[in-house]
C-alpha cells in the first residue's frame, strides 16, 4: 500500500515552527516508512528546509499516496482561505495540528484545519471555527465564540464571553477584556488588534485598534 502523505503548506517562519509539532503528533522517526511529511510552498525557498522536502502544490498532488492531508501554516487569513478552497477542490483532507502540551477543557469544539501551538489554553464552553491559528502561550477563556480563519499571535489573552468574527487578527500580547453572557465583547470581521493592545470595548469590522486602552489607528 502507498504511504500516507502529510503536508505543511508554507515553508517560511510559521511553517518552520509548526513542522516539529506535526512530526511529534505523527510519531515520526527516521525509521518510519508508512508516512511522509513535507513542506508545500508555491515559491519554494529551496528543495529542503530543516531536513524536510519542499514541494510545490502541483508536485504534492502528483505524489502517490493512499491518503493526503494538509495543514496551512500561513498567518494571512485571506491566503489561508484561498488555499483551503484549493485543497477542498482537489479532495485533499484538511489537517489539524496540536502540540501535546495544549490544554483543552470541557465542551470545546474546534473546526477543521486548526493549528494550536505550544502551551495554548482553550478553557470551557468554547466554539471555534475552521482554520483557527493560535500561536504560543495564547489563552481563550470560557464561553467564547471564534469564527473562521481567525489568527492569534503569541501570548494573546482573550477573556471570557468574547465573540471574534471571521478573519480577525489578534496581535502578539494583546488582551481582550471579559464580556458578559448578555453583552459579549465583539471583535468584528476582519478587524485587527495590534500588538500589546488592551481591548475594553467592541471593535468594528475591518478596523485596526492599537494601544492601551485600544483605539482606532489613525491613518
Tab-separated table of C-alpha atoms in Angstrom:
chain	number	residue	atom	x	y	z
A	1	UNK	CA	0.000	0.000	0.000
A	2	UNK	CA	1.218	3.554	-0.747
A	3	UNK	CA	2.421	5.709	2.090
A	4	UNK	CA	0.326	8.431	3.707
A	5	UNK	CA	1.471	11.911	2.736
A	6	UNK	CA	1.157	14.898	5.077
A	7	UNK	CA	1.951	18.468	4.055
A	8	UNK	CA	2.630	21.720	5.885
A	9	UNK	CA	1.570	24.456	3.454
A	10	UNK	CA	4.050	27.293	3.963
A	11	UNK	CA	7.790	26.780	4.412
A	12	UNK	CA	8.593	30.168	5.940
A	13	UNK	CA	8.640	31.286	9.594
A	14	UNK	CA	5.367	29.864	10.894
A	15	UNK	CA	5.771	26.652	8.924
A	16	UNK	CA	9.176	26.071	10.487
A	17	UNK	CA	7.564	26.334	13.923
A	18	UNK	CA	4.692	24.027	13.027
A	19	UNK	CA	6.765	21.270	11.408
A	20	UNK	CA	8.233	19.879	14.682
A	21	UNK	CA	4.720	19.773	16.197
A	22	UNK	CA	3.462	17.852	13.172
A	23	UNK	CA	6.352	15.410	13.387
A	24	UNK	CA	5.660	14.772	17.075
A	25	UNK	CA	1.907	14.397	16.501
A	26	UNK	CA	2.524	11.725	13.861
A	27	UNK	CA	5.163	9.994	15.968
A	28	UNK	CA	7.589	10.074	13.070
A	29	UNK	CA	11.126	8.758	13.421
A	30	UNK	CA	13.951	8.134	10.977
A	31	UNK	CA	12.691	4.524	10.735
A	32	UNK	CA	9.114	5.448	9.771
A	33	UNK	CA	8.278	4.295	6.249
A	34	UNK	CA	4.466	4.407	6.012
A	35	UNK	CA	4.215	8.205	6.461
A	36	UNK	CA	5.967	11.082	4.732
A	37	UNK	CA	5.868	14.678	5.978
A	38	UNK	CA	6.773	17.526	3.619
A	39	UNK	CA	6.528	21.269	3.205
A	40	UNK	CA	4.388	22.709	0.413
A	41	UNK	CA	5.242	26.133	-0.961
A	42	UNK	CA	4.157	27.973	-4.106
A	43	UNK	CA	7.619	29.563	-4.327
A	44	UNK	CA	9.923	27.051	-2.644
A	45	UNK	CA	12.850	28.822	-0.958
A	46	UNK	CA	14.930	25.685	-1.560
A	47	UNK	CA	14.398	21.974	-2.108
A	48	UNK	CA	14.734	21.179	1.605
A	49	UNK	CA	14.081	23.101	4.848
A	50	UNK	CA	15.311	21.736	8.179
A	51	UNK	CA	15.622	18.259	6.726
A	52	UNK	CA	12.137	18.216	5.200
A	53	UNK	CA	11.478	18.081	1.470
A	54	UNK	CA	9.778	21.139	-0.053
A	55	UNK	CA	7.275	20.517	-2.857
A	56	UNK	CA	5.133	22.813	-4.948
A	57	UNK	CA	1.388	22.189	-4.777
A	58	UNK	CA	1.487	20.539	-8.191
A	59	UNK	CA	4.306	18.219	-7.105
A	60	UNK	CA	2.399	17.327	-3.942
A	61	UNK	CA	-0.663	16.373	-5.999
A	62	UNK	CA	1.417	14.160	-8.284
A	63	UNK	CA	2.878	12.171	-5.387
A	64	UNK	CA	1.450	8.660	-4.992
A	65	UNK	CA	-0.174	8.168	-1.578
A	66	UNK	CA	-3.055	6.270	-0.001
A	67	UNK	CA	-4.082	9.407	1.880
A	68	UNK	CA	-3.137	13.080	1.693
A	69	UNK	CA	-3.654	15.696	4.399
A	70	UNK	CA	-2.558	19.314	4.566
A	71	UNK	CA	-2.202	21.853	7.375
A	72	UNK	CA	-1.961	25.521	6.355
A	73	UNK	CA	0.739	27.376	8.286
A	74	UNK	CA	0.207	30.859	6.829
A	75	UNK	CA	-0.806	33.770	9.062
A	76	UNK	CA	-2.573	35.800	6.362
A	77	UNK	CA	-6.178	34.665	6.706
A	78	UNK	CA	-7.248	35.589	3.176
A	79	UNK	CA	-4.458	33.489	1.692
A	80	UNK	CA	-5.325	30.712	4.146
A	81	UNK	CA	-8.912	30.754	2.899
A	82	UNK	CA	-7.845	30.567	-0.761
A	83	UNK	CA	-5.548	27.635	-0.049
A	84	UNK	CA	-8.268	25.834	1.924
A	85	UNK	CA	-10.611	26.160	-1.062
A	86	UNK	CA	-7.900	24.780	-3.351
A	87	UNK	CA	-7.336	21.848	-1.003
A	88	UNK	CA	-11.054	21.092	-0.936
A	89	UNK	CA	-11.361	21.188	-4.742
A	90	UNK	CA	-8.604	18.577	-5.083
A	91	UNK	CA	-10.142	16.276	-2.478
A	92	UNK	CA	-7.203	16.639	-0.089
A	93	UNK	CA	-8.158	16.415	3.580
A	94	UNK	CA	-7.627	19.344	5.981
A	95	UNK	CA	-5.301	18.519	8.857
A	96	UNK	CA	-5.309	19.980	12.373
A	97	UNK	CA	-2.086	20.163	14.382
A	98	UNK	CA	-1.952	20.479	18.154
A	99	UNK	CA	1.048	20.424	20.458
A	100	UNK	CA	0.958	17.728	23.122
A	101	UNK	CA	1.020	20.376	25.871
A	102	UNK	CA	-2.104	22.227	24.673
A	103	UNK	CA	-4.786	22.332	27.399
A	104	UNK	CA	-8.391	21.846	26.235
A	105	UNK	CA	-11.079	21.881	28.936
A	106	UNK	CA	-14.780	20.946	28.915
A	107	UNK	CA	-17.179	21.330	25.980
A	108	UNK	CA	-14.742	22.806	23.455
A	109	UNK	CA	-15.464	22.434	19.735
A	110	UNK	CA	-12.782	23.412	17.200
A	111	UNK	CA	-13.297	23.338	13.443
A	112	UNK	CA	-11.088	21.711	10.812
A	113	UNK	CA	-7.577	22.832	9.902
A	114	UNK	CA	-6.629	24.433	13.211
A	115	UNK	CA	-3.072	24.932	14.441
A	116	UNK	CA	-2.654	25.105	18.216
A	117	UNK	CA	0.938	25.820	19.175
A	118	UNK	CA	2.810	25.218	22.423
A	119	UNK	CA	1.067	25.992	25.735
A	120	UNK	CA	-2.209	27.181	24.214
A	121	UNK	CA	-5.166	27.042	26.607
A	122	UNK	CA	-8.774	26.622	25.483
A	123	UNK	CA	-10.980	26.867	28.546
A	124	UNK	CA	-14.524	25.514	28.848
A	125	UNK	CA	-17.593	26.045	26.653
A	126	UNK	CA	-15.837	27.461	23.590
A	127	UNK	CA	-16.817	27.300	19.925
A	128	UNK	CA	-14.069	27.844	17.353
A	129	UNK	CA	-14.475	27.892	13.573
A	130	UNK	CA	-12.340	26.443	10.802
A	131	UNK	CA	-8.641	27.137	10.184
A	132	UNK	CA	-8.032	28.873	13.512
A	133	UNK	CA	-4.392	29.579	14.373
A	134	UNK	CA	-3.246	30.182	17.953
A	135	UNK	CA	0.448	30.842	18.463
A	136	UNK	CA	2.490	30.006	21.571
A	137	UNK	CA	1.046	30.788	25.025
A	138	UNK	CA	-2.298	32.071	23.732
A	139	UNK	CA	-5.321	31.811	26.015
A	140	UNK	CA	-9.040	31.608	25.212
A	141	UNK	CA	-11.250	31.745	28.306
A	142	UNK	CA	-14.732	30.346	28.884
A	143	UNK	CA	-17.802	30.954	26.721
A	144	UNK	CA	-16.004	32.482	23.748
A	145	UNK	CA	-17.122	32.161	20.128
A	146	UNK	CA	-14.442	32.427	17.434
A	147	UNK	CA	-15.159	32.462	13.707
A	148	UNK	CA	-13.351	31.041	10.681
A	149	UNK	CA	-9.775	31.976	9.688
A	150	UNK	CA	-9.053	33.846	12.930
A	151	UNK	CA	-5.399	34.310	13.868
A	152	UNK	CA	-3.854	34.788	17.326
A	153	UNK	CA	-0.248	35.921	17.684
A	154	UNK	CA	1.869	34.661	20.602
A	155	UNK	CA	0.687	35.443	24.108
A	156	UNK	CA	-2.847	36.633	23.311
A	157	UNK	CA	-5.206	36.819	26.305
A	158	UNK	CA	-8.832	36.501	25.267
A	159	UNK	CA	-11.025	36.586	28.366
A	160	UNK	CA	-14.486	35.089	28.753
A	161	UNK	CA	-17.616	35.936	26.763
A	162	UNK	CA	-15.811	37.359	23.755
A	163	UNK	CA	-17.059	36.873	20.181
A	164	UNK	CA	-14.430	37.147	17.428
A	165	UNK	CA	-15.722	37.175	13.869
A	166	UNK	CA	-14.168	35.680	10.710
A	167	UNK	CA	-10.700	36.790	9.547
A	168	UNK	CA	-9.908	38.855	12.653
A	169	UNK	CA	-6.231	39.115	13.614
A	170	UNK	CA	-5.213	39.485	17.262
A	171	UNK	CA	-1.594	40.608	17.619
A	172	UNK	CA	1.143	39.412	19.941
A	173	UNK	CA	0.482	40.088	23.613
A	174	UNK	CA	-2.926	41.680	23.059
A	175	UNK	CA	-5.568	41.399	25.785
A	176	UNK	CA	-9.349	41.438	25.353
A	177	UNK	CA	-11.347	42.164	28.493
A	178	UNK	CA	-14.149	39.906	29.646
A	179	UNK	CA	-17.683	40.427	28.418
A	180	UNK	CA	-20.897	39.079	29.865
A	181	UNK	CA	-23.331	36.454	28.532
A	182	UNK	CA	-25.851	39.148	27.540
A	183	UNK	CA	-23.230	41.678	26.392
A	184	UNK	CA	-20.154	39.950	24.973
A	185	UNK	CA	-17.181	41.890	23.665
A	186	UNK	CA	-17.319	41.671	19.859
A	187	UNK	CA	-14.301	41.838	17.565
A	188	UNK	CA	-15.737	42.406	14.095
A	189	UNK	CA	-14.999	40.603	10.858
A	190	UNK	CA	-11.529	41.368	9.523
A	191	UNK	CA	-10.625	43.597	12.476
A	192	UNK	CA	-7.003	43.850	13.601
A	193	UNK	CA	-5.943	44.192	17.227
A	194	UNK	CA	-2.380	45.488	17.380
A	195	UNK	CA	0.482	44.045	19.429
A	196	UNK	CA	0.069	44.654	23.143
A	197	UNK	CA	-3.297	46.382	22.740
A	198	UNK	CA	-5.802	46.242	25.621
A	199	UNK	CA	-9.315	45.966	24.215
A	200	UNK	CA	-12.023	47.272	26.537
A	201	UNK	CA	-14.846	47.736	24.029
A	202	UNK	CA	-16.172	46.265	20.787
A	203	UNK	CA	-14.000	46.606	17.688
A	204	UNK	CA	-15.956	47.278	14.460
A	205	UNK	CA	-15.444	45.112	11.393
A	206	UNK	CA	-12.348	45.985	9.375
A	207	UNK	CA	-10.953	48.417	11.943
A	208	UNK	CA	-7.398	48.298	13.340
A	209	UNK	CA	-7.007	49.229	17.006
A	210	UNK	CA	-3.801	49.835	18.963
A	211	UNK	CA	-2.699	50.978	22.404
A	212	UNK	CA	-3.914	50.810	25.988
A	213	UNK	CA	-6.814	51.312	26.000
A	214	UNK	CA	-7.176	50.220	22.375
A	215	UNK	CA	-8.266	52.961	19.957
A	216	UNK	CA	-8.649	53.013	16.173
A	217	UNK	CA	-5.356	53.540	14.383
A	218	UNK	CA	-5.211	56.928	12.720
A	219	UNK	CA	-4.399	56.801	9.026
